[in-house]
PDB file of C-alpha atoms and ligand atoms in Angstrom:
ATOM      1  CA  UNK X   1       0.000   0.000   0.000  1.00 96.00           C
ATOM      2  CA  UNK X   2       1.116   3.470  -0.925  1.00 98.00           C
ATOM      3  CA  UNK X   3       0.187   7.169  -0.122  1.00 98.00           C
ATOM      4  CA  UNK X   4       1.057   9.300  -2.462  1.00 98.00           C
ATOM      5  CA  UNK X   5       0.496  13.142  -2.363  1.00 98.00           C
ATOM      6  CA  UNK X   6      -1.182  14.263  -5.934  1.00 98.00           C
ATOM      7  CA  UNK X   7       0.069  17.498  -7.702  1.00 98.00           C
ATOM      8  CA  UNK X   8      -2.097  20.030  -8.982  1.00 98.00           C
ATOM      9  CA  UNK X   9      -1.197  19.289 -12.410  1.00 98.00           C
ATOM     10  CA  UNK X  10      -2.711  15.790 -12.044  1.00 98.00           C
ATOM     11  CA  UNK X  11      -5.611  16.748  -9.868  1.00 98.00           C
ATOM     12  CA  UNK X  12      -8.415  16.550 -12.189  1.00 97.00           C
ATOM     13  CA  UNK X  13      -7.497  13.263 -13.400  1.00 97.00           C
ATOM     14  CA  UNK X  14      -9.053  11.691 -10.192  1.00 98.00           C
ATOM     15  CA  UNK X  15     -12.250  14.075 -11.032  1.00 97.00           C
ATOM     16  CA  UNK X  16     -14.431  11.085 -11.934  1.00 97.00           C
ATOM     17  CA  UNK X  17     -13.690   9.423  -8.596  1.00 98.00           C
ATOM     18  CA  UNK X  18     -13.947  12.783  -6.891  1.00 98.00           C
ATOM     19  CA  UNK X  19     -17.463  13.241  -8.606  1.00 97.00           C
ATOM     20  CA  UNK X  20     -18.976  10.067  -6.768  1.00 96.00           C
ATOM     21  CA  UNK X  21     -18.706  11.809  -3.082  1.00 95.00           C
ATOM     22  CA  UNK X  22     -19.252  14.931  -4.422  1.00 94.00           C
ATOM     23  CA  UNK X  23     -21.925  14.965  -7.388  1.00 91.00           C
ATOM     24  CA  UNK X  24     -20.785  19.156  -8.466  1.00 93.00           C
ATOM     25  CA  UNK X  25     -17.744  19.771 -10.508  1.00 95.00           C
ATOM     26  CA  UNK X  26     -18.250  23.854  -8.825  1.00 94.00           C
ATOM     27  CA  UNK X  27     -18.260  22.906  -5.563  1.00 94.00           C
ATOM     28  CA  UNK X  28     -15.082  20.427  -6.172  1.00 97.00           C
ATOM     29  CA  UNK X  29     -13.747  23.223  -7.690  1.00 96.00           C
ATOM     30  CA  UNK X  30     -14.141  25.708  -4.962  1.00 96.00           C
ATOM     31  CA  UNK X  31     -11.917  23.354  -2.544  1.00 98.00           C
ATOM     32  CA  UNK X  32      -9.492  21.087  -5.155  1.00 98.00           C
ATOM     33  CA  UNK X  33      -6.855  23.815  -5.448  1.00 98.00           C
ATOM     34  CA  UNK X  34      -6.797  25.067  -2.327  1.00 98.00           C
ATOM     35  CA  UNK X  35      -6.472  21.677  -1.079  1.00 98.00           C
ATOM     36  CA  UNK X  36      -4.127  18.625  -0.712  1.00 98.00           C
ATOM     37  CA  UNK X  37      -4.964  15.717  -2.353  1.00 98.00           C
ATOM     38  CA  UNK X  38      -4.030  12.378  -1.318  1.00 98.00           C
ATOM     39  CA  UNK X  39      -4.301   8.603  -3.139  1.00 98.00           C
ATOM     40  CA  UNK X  40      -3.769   5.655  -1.638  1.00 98.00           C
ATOM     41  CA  UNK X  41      -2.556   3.050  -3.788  1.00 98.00           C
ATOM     42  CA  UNK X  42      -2.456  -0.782  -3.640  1.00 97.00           C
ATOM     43  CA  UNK X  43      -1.584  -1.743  -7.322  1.00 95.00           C
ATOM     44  CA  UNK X  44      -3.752   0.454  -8.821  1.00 97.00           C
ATOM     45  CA  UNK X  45      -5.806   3.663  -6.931  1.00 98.00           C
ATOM     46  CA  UNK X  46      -7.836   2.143  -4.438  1.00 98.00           C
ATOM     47  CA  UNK X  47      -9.183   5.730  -2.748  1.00 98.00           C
ATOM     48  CA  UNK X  48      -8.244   9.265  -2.772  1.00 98.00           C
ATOM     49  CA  UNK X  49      -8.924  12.564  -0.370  1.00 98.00           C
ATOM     50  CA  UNK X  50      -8.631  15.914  -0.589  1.00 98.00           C
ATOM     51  CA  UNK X  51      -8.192  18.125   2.822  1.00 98.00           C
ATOM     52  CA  UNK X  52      -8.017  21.737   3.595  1.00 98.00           C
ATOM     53  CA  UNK X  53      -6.755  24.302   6.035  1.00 98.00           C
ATOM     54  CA  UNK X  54      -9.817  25.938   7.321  1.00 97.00           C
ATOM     55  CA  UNK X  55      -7.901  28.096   9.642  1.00 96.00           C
ATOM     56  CA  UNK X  56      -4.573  27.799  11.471  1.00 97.00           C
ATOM     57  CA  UNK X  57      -4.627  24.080  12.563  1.00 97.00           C
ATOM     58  CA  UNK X  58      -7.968  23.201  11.885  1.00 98.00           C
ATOM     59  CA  UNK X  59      -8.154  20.912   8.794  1.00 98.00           C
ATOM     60  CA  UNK X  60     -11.340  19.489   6.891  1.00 98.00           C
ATOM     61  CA  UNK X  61     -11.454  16.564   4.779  1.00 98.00           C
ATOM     62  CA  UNK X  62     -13.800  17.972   1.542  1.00 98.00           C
ATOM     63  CA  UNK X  63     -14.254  14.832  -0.538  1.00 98.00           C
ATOM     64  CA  UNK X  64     -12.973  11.083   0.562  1.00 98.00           C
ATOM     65  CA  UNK X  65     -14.053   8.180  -1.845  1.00 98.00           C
ATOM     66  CA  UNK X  66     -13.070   4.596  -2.322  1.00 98.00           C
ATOM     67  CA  UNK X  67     -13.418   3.271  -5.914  1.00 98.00           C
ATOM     68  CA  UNK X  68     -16.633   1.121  -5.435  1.00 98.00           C
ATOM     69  CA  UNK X  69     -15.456  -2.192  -6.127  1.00 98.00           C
ATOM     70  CA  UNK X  70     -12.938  -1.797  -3.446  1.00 98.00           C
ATOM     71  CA  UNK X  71     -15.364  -0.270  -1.023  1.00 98.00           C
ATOM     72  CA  UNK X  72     -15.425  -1.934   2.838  1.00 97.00           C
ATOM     73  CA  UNK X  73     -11.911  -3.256   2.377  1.00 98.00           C
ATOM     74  CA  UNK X  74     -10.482  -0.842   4.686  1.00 98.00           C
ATOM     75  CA  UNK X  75      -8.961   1.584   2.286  1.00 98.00           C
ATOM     76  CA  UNK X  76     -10.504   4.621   3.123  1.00 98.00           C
ATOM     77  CA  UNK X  77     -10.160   4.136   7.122  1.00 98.00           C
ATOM     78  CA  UNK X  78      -6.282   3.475   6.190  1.00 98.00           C
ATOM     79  CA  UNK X  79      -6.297   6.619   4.447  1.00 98.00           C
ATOM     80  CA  UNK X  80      -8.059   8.414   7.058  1.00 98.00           C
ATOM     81  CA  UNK X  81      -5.609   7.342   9.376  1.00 98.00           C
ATOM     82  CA  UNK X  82      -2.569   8.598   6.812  1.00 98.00           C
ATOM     83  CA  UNK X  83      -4.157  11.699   6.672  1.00 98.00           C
ATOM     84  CA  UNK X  84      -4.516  12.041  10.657  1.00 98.00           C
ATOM     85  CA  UNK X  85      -0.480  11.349  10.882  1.00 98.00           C
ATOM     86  CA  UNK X  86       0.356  13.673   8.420  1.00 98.00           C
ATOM     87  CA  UNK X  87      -0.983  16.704  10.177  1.00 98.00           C
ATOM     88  CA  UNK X  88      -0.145  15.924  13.432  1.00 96.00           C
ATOM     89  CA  UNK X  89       2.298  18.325  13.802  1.00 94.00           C
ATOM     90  CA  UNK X  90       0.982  21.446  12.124  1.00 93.00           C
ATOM     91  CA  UNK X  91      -2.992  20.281  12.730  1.00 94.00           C
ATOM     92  CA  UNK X  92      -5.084  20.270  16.187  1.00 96.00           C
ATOM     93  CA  UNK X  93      -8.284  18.906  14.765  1.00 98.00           C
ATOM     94  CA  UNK X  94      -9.486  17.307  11.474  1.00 98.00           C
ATOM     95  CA  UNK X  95     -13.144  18.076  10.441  1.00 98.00           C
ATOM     96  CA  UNK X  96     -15.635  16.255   7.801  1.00 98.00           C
ATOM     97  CA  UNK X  97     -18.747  17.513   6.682  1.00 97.00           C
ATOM     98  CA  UNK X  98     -21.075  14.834   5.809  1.00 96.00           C
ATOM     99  CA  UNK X  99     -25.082  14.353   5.262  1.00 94.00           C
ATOM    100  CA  UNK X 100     -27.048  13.198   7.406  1.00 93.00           C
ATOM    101  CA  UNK X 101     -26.781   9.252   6.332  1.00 92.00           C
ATOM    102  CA  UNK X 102     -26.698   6.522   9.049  1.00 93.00           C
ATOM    103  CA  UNK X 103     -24.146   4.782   6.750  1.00 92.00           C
ATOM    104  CA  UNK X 104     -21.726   7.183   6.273  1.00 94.00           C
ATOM    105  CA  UNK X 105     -21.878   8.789   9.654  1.00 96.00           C
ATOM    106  CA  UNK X 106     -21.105   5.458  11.020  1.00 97.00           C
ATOM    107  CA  UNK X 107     -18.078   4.975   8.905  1.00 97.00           C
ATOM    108  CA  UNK X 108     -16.439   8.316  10.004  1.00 98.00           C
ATOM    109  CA  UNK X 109     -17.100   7.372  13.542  1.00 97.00           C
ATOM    110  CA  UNK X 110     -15.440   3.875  12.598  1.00 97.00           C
ATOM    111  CA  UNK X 111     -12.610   6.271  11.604  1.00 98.00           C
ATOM    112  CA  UNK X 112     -12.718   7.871  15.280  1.00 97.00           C
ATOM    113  CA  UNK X 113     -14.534  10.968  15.068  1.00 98.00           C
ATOM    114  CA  UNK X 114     -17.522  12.419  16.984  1.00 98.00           C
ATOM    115  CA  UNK X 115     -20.451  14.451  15.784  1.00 97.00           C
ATOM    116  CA  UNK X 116     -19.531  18.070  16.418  1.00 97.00           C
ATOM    117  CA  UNK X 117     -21.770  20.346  14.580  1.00 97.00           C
ATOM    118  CA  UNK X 118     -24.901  20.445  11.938  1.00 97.00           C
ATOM    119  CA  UNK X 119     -24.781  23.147   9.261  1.00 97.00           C
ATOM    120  CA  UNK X 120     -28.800  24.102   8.449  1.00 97.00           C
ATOM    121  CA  UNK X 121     -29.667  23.722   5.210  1.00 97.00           C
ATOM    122  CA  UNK X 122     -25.960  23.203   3.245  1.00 95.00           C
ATOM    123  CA  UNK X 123     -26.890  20.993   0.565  1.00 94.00           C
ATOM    124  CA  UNK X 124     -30.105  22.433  -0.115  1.00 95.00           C
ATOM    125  CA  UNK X 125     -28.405  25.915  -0.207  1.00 95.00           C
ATOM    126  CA  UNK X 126     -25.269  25.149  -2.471  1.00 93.00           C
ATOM    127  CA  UNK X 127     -26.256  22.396  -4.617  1.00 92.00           C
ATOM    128  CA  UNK X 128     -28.017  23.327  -8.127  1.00 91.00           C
ATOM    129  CA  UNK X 129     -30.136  20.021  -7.741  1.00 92.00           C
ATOM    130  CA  UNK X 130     -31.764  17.961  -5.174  1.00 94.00           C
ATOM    131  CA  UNK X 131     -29.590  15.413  -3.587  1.00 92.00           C
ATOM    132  CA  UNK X 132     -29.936  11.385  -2.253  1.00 92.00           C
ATOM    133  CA  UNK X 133     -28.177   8.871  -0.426  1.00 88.00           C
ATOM    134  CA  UNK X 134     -29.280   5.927   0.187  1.00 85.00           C
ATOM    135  CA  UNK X 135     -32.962   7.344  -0.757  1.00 89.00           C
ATOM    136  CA  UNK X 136     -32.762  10.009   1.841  1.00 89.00           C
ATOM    137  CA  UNK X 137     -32.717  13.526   0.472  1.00 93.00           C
ATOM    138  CA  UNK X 138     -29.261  15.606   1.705  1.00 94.00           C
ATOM    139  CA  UNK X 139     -30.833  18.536   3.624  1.00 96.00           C
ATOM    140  CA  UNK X 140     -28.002  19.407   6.388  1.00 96.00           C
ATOM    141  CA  UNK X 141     -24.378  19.049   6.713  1.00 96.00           C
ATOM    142  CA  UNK X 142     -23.447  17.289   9.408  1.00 97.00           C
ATOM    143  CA  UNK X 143     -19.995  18.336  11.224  1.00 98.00           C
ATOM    144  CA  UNK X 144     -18.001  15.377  12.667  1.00 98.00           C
ATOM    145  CA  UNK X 145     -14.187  15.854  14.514  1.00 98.00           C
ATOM    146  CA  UNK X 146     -11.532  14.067  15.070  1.00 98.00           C
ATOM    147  CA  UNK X 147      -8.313  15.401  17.542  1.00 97.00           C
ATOM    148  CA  UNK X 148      -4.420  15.238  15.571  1.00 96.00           C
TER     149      UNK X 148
HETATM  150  C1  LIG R   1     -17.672   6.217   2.555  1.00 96.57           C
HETATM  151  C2  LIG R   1     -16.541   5.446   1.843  1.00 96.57           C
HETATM  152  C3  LIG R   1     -15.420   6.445   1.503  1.00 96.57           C
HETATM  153  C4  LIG R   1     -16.004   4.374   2.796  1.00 96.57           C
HETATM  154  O1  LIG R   1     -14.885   3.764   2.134  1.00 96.57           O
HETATM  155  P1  LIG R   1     -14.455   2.237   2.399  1.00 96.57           P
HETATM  156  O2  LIG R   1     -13.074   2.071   1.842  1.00 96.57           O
HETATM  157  O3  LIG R   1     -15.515   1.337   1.904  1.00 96.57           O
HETATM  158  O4  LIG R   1     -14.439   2.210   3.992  1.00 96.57           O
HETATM  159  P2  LIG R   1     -13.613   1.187   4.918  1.00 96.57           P
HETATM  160  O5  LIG R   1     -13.624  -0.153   4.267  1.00 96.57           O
HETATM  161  O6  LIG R   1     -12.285   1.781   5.228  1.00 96.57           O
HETATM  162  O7  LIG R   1     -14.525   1.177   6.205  1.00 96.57           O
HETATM  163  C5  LIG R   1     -14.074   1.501   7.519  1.00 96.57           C
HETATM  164  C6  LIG R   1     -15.127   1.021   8.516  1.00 96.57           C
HETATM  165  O8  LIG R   1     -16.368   1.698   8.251  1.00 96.57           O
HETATM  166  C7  LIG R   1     -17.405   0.742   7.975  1.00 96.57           C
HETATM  167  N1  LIG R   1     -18.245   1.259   6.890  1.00 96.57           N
HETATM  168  C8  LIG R   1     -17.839   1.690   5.665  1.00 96.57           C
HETATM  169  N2  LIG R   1     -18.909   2.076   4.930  1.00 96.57           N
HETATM  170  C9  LIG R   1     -19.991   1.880   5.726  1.00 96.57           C
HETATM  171  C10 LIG R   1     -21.399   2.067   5.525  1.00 96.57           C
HETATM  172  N3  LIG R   1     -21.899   2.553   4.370  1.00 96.57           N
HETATM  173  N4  LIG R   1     -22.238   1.747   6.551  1.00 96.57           N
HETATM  174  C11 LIG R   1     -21.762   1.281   7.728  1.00 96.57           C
HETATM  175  N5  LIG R   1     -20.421   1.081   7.969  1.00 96.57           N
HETATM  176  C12 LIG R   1     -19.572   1.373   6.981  1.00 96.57           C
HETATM  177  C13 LIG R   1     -16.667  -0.508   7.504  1.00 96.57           C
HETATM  178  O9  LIG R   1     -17.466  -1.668   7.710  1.00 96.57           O
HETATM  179  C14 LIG R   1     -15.434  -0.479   8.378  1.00 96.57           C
HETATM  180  O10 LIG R   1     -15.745  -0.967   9.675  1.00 96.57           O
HETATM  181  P3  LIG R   1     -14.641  -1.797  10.536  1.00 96.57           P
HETATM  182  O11 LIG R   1     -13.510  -0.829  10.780  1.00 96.57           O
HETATM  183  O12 LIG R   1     -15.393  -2.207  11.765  1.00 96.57           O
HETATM  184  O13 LIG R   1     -14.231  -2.943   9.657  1.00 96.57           O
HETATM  185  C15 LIG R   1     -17.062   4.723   0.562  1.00 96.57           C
HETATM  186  O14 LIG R   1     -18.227   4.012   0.887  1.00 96.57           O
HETATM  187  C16 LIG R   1     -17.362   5.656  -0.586  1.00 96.57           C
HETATM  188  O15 LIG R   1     -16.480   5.980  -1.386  1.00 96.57           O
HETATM  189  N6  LIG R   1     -18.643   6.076  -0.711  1.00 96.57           N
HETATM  190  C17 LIG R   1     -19.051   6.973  -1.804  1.00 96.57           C
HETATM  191  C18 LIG R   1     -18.506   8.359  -1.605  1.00 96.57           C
HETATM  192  C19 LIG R   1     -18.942   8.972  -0.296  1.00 96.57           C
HETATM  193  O16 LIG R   1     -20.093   8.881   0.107  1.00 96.57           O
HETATM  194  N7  LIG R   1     -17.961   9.611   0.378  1.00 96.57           N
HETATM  195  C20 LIG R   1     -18.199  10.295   1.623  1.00 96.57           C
HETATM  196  C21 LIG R   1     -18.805  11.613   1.338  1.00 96.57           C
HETATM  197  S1  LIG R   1     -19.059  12.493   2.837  1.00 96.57           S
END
């Protein structure tokens, strides 16, 4: 398994993947750049992530997705934890933003963080188009944290 730290140049090659956790190429936009991008690789690219620097310390992961055929193998919580070394020095805390999805909020806490915070209305207020997971329409951004 390898972690390897994606230049801009190549960013938008992983857009497809990038597109299944995050269904707008304007809001991937907004954070891609600004961002660090991480894949983890086990042959070929099993998962990749892309976190940002909020403020001084505080980091967010904006878009974390496992190609599906490799999904609940362990790939993303091994890149989770990757992540969660790599900014232990500079980082205090690691934020994810997430709907409000039984299934995914009990991977992140799988991946050892706690509900912090729910943002009212996020994906009803940024998104061009209604959005569903797992049938259940994405209405509120839930805030989940994790200490570095
Ligand atoms: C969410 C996602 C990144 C998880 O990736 P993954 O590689 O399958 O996750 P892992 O195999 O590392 O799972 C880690 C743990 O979470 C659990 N888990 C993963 N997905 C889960 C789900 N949908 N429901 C319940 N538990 C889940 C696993 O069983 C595992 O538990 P364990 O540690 O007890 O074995 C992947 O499902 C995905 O890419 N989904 C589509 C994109 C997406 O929704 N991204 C998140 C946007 S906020």
């Amino acid at each position: 398994m390898e972690f390897v730290k994606i230049a801009d140049k190549d960013k938008a090659n992983y857009m497809e993947l990038l597109l299944i956790a995050d269904e707008q190429i304007s809001m991937i936009e907004k954070y891609l750049y600004i961002g660090d991008m991480f894949a983890l690789y086990d042959d070929d690219v099993k998962a990749v992530c892309v976190v940002t620097e909020e403020e001084y310390g505080i980091y967010e992961i904006k878009n974390i997705v496992t190609v599906p055929k490799y999904q609940k193998k362990g790939y993303a919580k091994n890149l989770i934890s990757y992540i969660a070394d790599y900014y232990k020095e500079s980082g205090k805390q690691l934020f994810v933003g997430t709907g409000d999805c039984p299934g995914i909020l009990k991977f992140y806490e799988k991946c050892g963080f706690l509900k912090s915070h729910v943002v009212k209305n996020f994906f009803t207020d940024n998104y061009d188009h209604p959005m569903f997971e797992d049938g259940i329409q994405l209405v509120d951004m839930v805030y989940l944290k994790r200490e570095l």
